[in-house]
Amino acid sequence: MTWAALGAGRRGTFLYGLVAKAVPNERRQDPTRQARAEVEIVLGQRKLLQRLVPGLMHAFIFWGFIVLLPTILMAMVAAVDGEAELPWLGRQEWFGWLADIFCVLVLVGVATAVVIRKIVRPERFRGSHLGEADFILFMIAGVVTTLLFWHASAYAVGLYPAAGPLSRAMSHAFSPDTNADRFFLWAHLVFVFTFLWYIPRSKHLHIASAAVNVWLARTRSRGRLEPLRFDLPDDELRFGVATIADLTRKEVVDAFSCTECGRCQDACPAYATGKILSPKLVIMGVRDQLFAESDEPIVGNGVPEEMIWDCVTCGACVEACPVSIEHIDHIVDLRRSRVMVDAQFPGEAEPMLRDVERAGNPWGKPQSERAAWAAELGVRILEPGDPAPDYLYWVGCAASFDERARASAEATARLLQKAGVDFAILGPREACTGDPARRMGNEYVFQAYAEQNVATLNDQGVTKIVASCPHCFNTLANEYTDFGGAYEVVHHSELLARLVQDGRLTPNTGTKPITYHDSCYLARHNDVQMEPRELVAAVGRPVEMERSGKQTFCCGAGGAHMWMEERGTPINAERVREATETGAETLAVACPFCTVMLDDGVREAGAPLRVADVSTLLAESLDA
Amino acid sequence: MNVVCFVEPGDDLSAQAVGFARSLGPVQAIGFEGAYQPAAWARSLAAREADAIVAAGSERGNEVLAHVGAILDRPVAANVTAVDGDVVTRQRWGGSLLEQARLHGSPQLLTVAPHTRPAAEIGDVETLTAEDDGSPKVLERVEESSTGVSLREAKVVIGGGRGVGSVEGFAIIEELAGLLGGAVGCSRVVTSAGWRPHTDQVGQTGTKISADLYVACGISGATQHVAGAKGAKRILAINNDPEAPILAVADYAVIGDLHEVVPAISAELRKARA
Amino acid sequence: MVLTEDSRALETKHLGFTISPHEECAVEEAVRIVEASGGEVVVLTLGPAEAEEQLRDCMAIGADRGILLETQGEEWDAQATAAAIVDAIRGEDEPFDLLLFGNESADAAGYQVGIRVAHALGIPVVTGLKKIEFGEGRARCERDVGGARDVYEAPLPALLTVLEGLNLPRYPSVPGRLRAKQKPLALTAVTPPAPQLEMLRLVVPEGQGKEAEVLGEGPAAAPRVVEVLQELGVA
């Protein structure tokens, strides 16, 4: 017992040390939301229950452990003095009942787990250490079974009068002068303390770290990546994560908390379309390097290089994770080191990075042509010194330069004019927000643009921004605050929905079936789901895909993948297939990347779908 | 004005340059024998008394004339389309812009923008042997091992996309490529379908081409494909969808079924050459 | 490898607001040469103050120092540019073993400048190169001529102008960029003499638009297509 406690203590110190040595995070947190997350996610097992059967399986075991915690104290007390009992609780019959019920529930959970792992064998466990899980299940079963038997035999010898009904029923197996109670008590304690020693050395560590990890997870500005600082002395500079020495504290606790459940792997669109990226394996790779205290680079040793480039930063993994691991931070941090220090990254992204840096936009087109789309629409272009408009319409590079994305900007401008909104655009002074560079890992180029754009916006006195592109929207709203830019930012679907609601725009209702594809950067990273749907409902008959809202399936453009070609089945083809199956005629989107990717997908598949932005659909319905 | 024109025998652009030079005055065409040695050849040209020294706006023409300009310390107007006294009009940025400039001093050193004048009869060529001044000259010409034209280096690329329809469908693409001495390219859909190898793929993970002309047949113009093709100086799209995205980046278009259009072009080429 | 300890490679570009791919290849080549055999890479440009950024980018991939001949943003013709560069080179304490230029198209006077500089300094020049090999105080270089390569040789010191495709320029690392900020950069203000090729005005030629010119519909378009092919010089 002592030995187990010391072993756990030493390991605990080691683990604590890993966290303390790591780089501190810089997040804006909301303690109320953090507390709510603890209640919902930890106590309420909300994320786990996204899948009902495995969720209940775990919930039973988890709640069982909480309820049964006092029984460990009881056991330790009884070990010291067989006659003694835990004050007050030891005599409560309702506790005896509760203990019995939860013992049964835990065993039901274990049995379910065994069935899932041995008979169902879901794909998400590919790559996980199943042997370790089996041992843990065995230990859980052992703890609980020995507990039951101890209660039963203790009741039989009259030492535990408050035992529950199952214990009492089982007690008939024992004679009143048996020593079985001592045997089962010690067996129970052996199981408990062996488990205690084992926990911090296995993935079961999550039972200690998960609650901490949930507390540390983002509650505000979920789409915001933590910035790096380049104005530090040489030895303090950090360029993302090359080795474990560069990990942040949250990344370390992430690594502690991974249970290898594979829900992230199941949710990942790259994995689903034949790429090798598994968010689970990324975290496991980081964890293995961390525990081995290796000073080798993580990429190429714990985590294969190809994996970090497959990621589209959609966040499905983060949404799915029951212990609030934030995989995107790991992947982007690993990218940062490869891009900024080693200058090693997929060649096809190099032109994009150079274009962003040299031309000011990832299309490499002249900035002077940025407002070409607005020329005939009479849209006000701000000059330095002009009074600030009510709303600054941030058009974004895609809508400025891509002929398919442009339609949405034209529609939005016309709608805003019709509704009498006072807005203007920056035109050639609007440079790329830097999102593709940042997601690619080039934080340096991103910051150069962030600073430039913030200066332009602040000099112009801008306070409110409406953005068409969810990536621009995310960066302006959540990330530019780190560079002195604090603005009230709305997505164009939000503003348009409000205008419709206020009666300033009156669309004609239609009956055509329209299915709406949620952008990752709107729905998952920023909780914007209802407003685009309001617009769709106002102009047609909405039909939902199965993977919608926060469960949306990426179009494949994120993480700078707009500029990279894919191996395997393209992600956009998969999404187009799903859209076609709804039977809708129109695939509504709210993002220029989604527009282009899904339109490409529709053309390649020859699907009978029309891809259109919600602004275009709204504008058409007004004209109709 | 008496004009000296540097020509390379058999070179179409030289013939065009002679035609242009004649509009300035009587022309003495001068050629050289022996290995190409631009500095030495330029010295010979510079030694002639002339009001204007003209050459084709070819790589060698521009180079030799640049040497003449350096030797005489006079300006050179390259890729000229017109001359009016001392005002020249010349191409900039590959022809998308024209500049009018005053060319000071004498002699006027000009190279003629390619394909802006018809070829003329060159007539008598005074062939000189330039005195070797020790400057770099061509020592040998190494032929490239030709297993076909490489996609990256090809001056003409004919690309086929989903519209081609099958492996067999590429026969007409290959035919046209062969006639133009070009390479065959394709889009990612085609390589995924296994109709062409990945080495033929034009696009971001495939090859980025820098051809003078890219003919995109039955290619809708997915963003990543276009990124690989935009290095081409000119793009001709053959597609039966007038709304295909590729049309927004193409310089020329033919709307129609490529299975009819492409063979028709090949036939027309053969007719023109006969 | 011939370049001695204090030998240097000078890479120049001019009138640049952005560095062209040819120049990038030239800088990369210079950096590789000096990495292999020691020496110093100096980058020089003629341009307005903003051009400093391009010099710093070059230093980020390994150039050791920079020279900015600072203009007020006015147009410089080839002769004036070459003269300014020659002055700057003559102002250096030690001679250069190799001068590398990016080969721009003739109209932007790219290699004209190189040729003029070479004549002024009395060194051999070869232009439009896709491949360079060094050995025994000479450079063996190759230029593409449609399907074949012409081979030249020049003794060093020499001036070579190179084309994109010579090598694959490296992407600058951020530590490299941060170091580049500290590397020395000499600034000299320069004014052009009266231009000998004096720009009067720019004209957009007819027929320039963003729309694709539709040559026809169906196979009937074939004759017009062949016409265009001939105009483009590919038929």
Short mmCIF file of C-alpha atoms in Angstrom, two decimals, chain A residues 264 274 291 337 433 549 554:
data_model
loop_
_atom_site.label_atom_id
_atom_site.label_comp_id
_atom_site.label_asym_id
_atom_site.label_seq_id
_atom_site.Cartn_x
_atom_site.Cartn_y
_atom_site.Cartn_z
CA CYS A 264 -11.41 12.21 -33.15
CA GLY A 274 -7.91 7.87 -47.04
CA PHE A 291 7.09 10.23 -21.64
CA SER A 337 8.51 24.69 -36.50
CA THR A 433 -5.86 38.63 -43.13
CA GLY A 549 -24.15 22.09 -37.31
CA CYS A 554 -15.41 20.00 -43.94
#
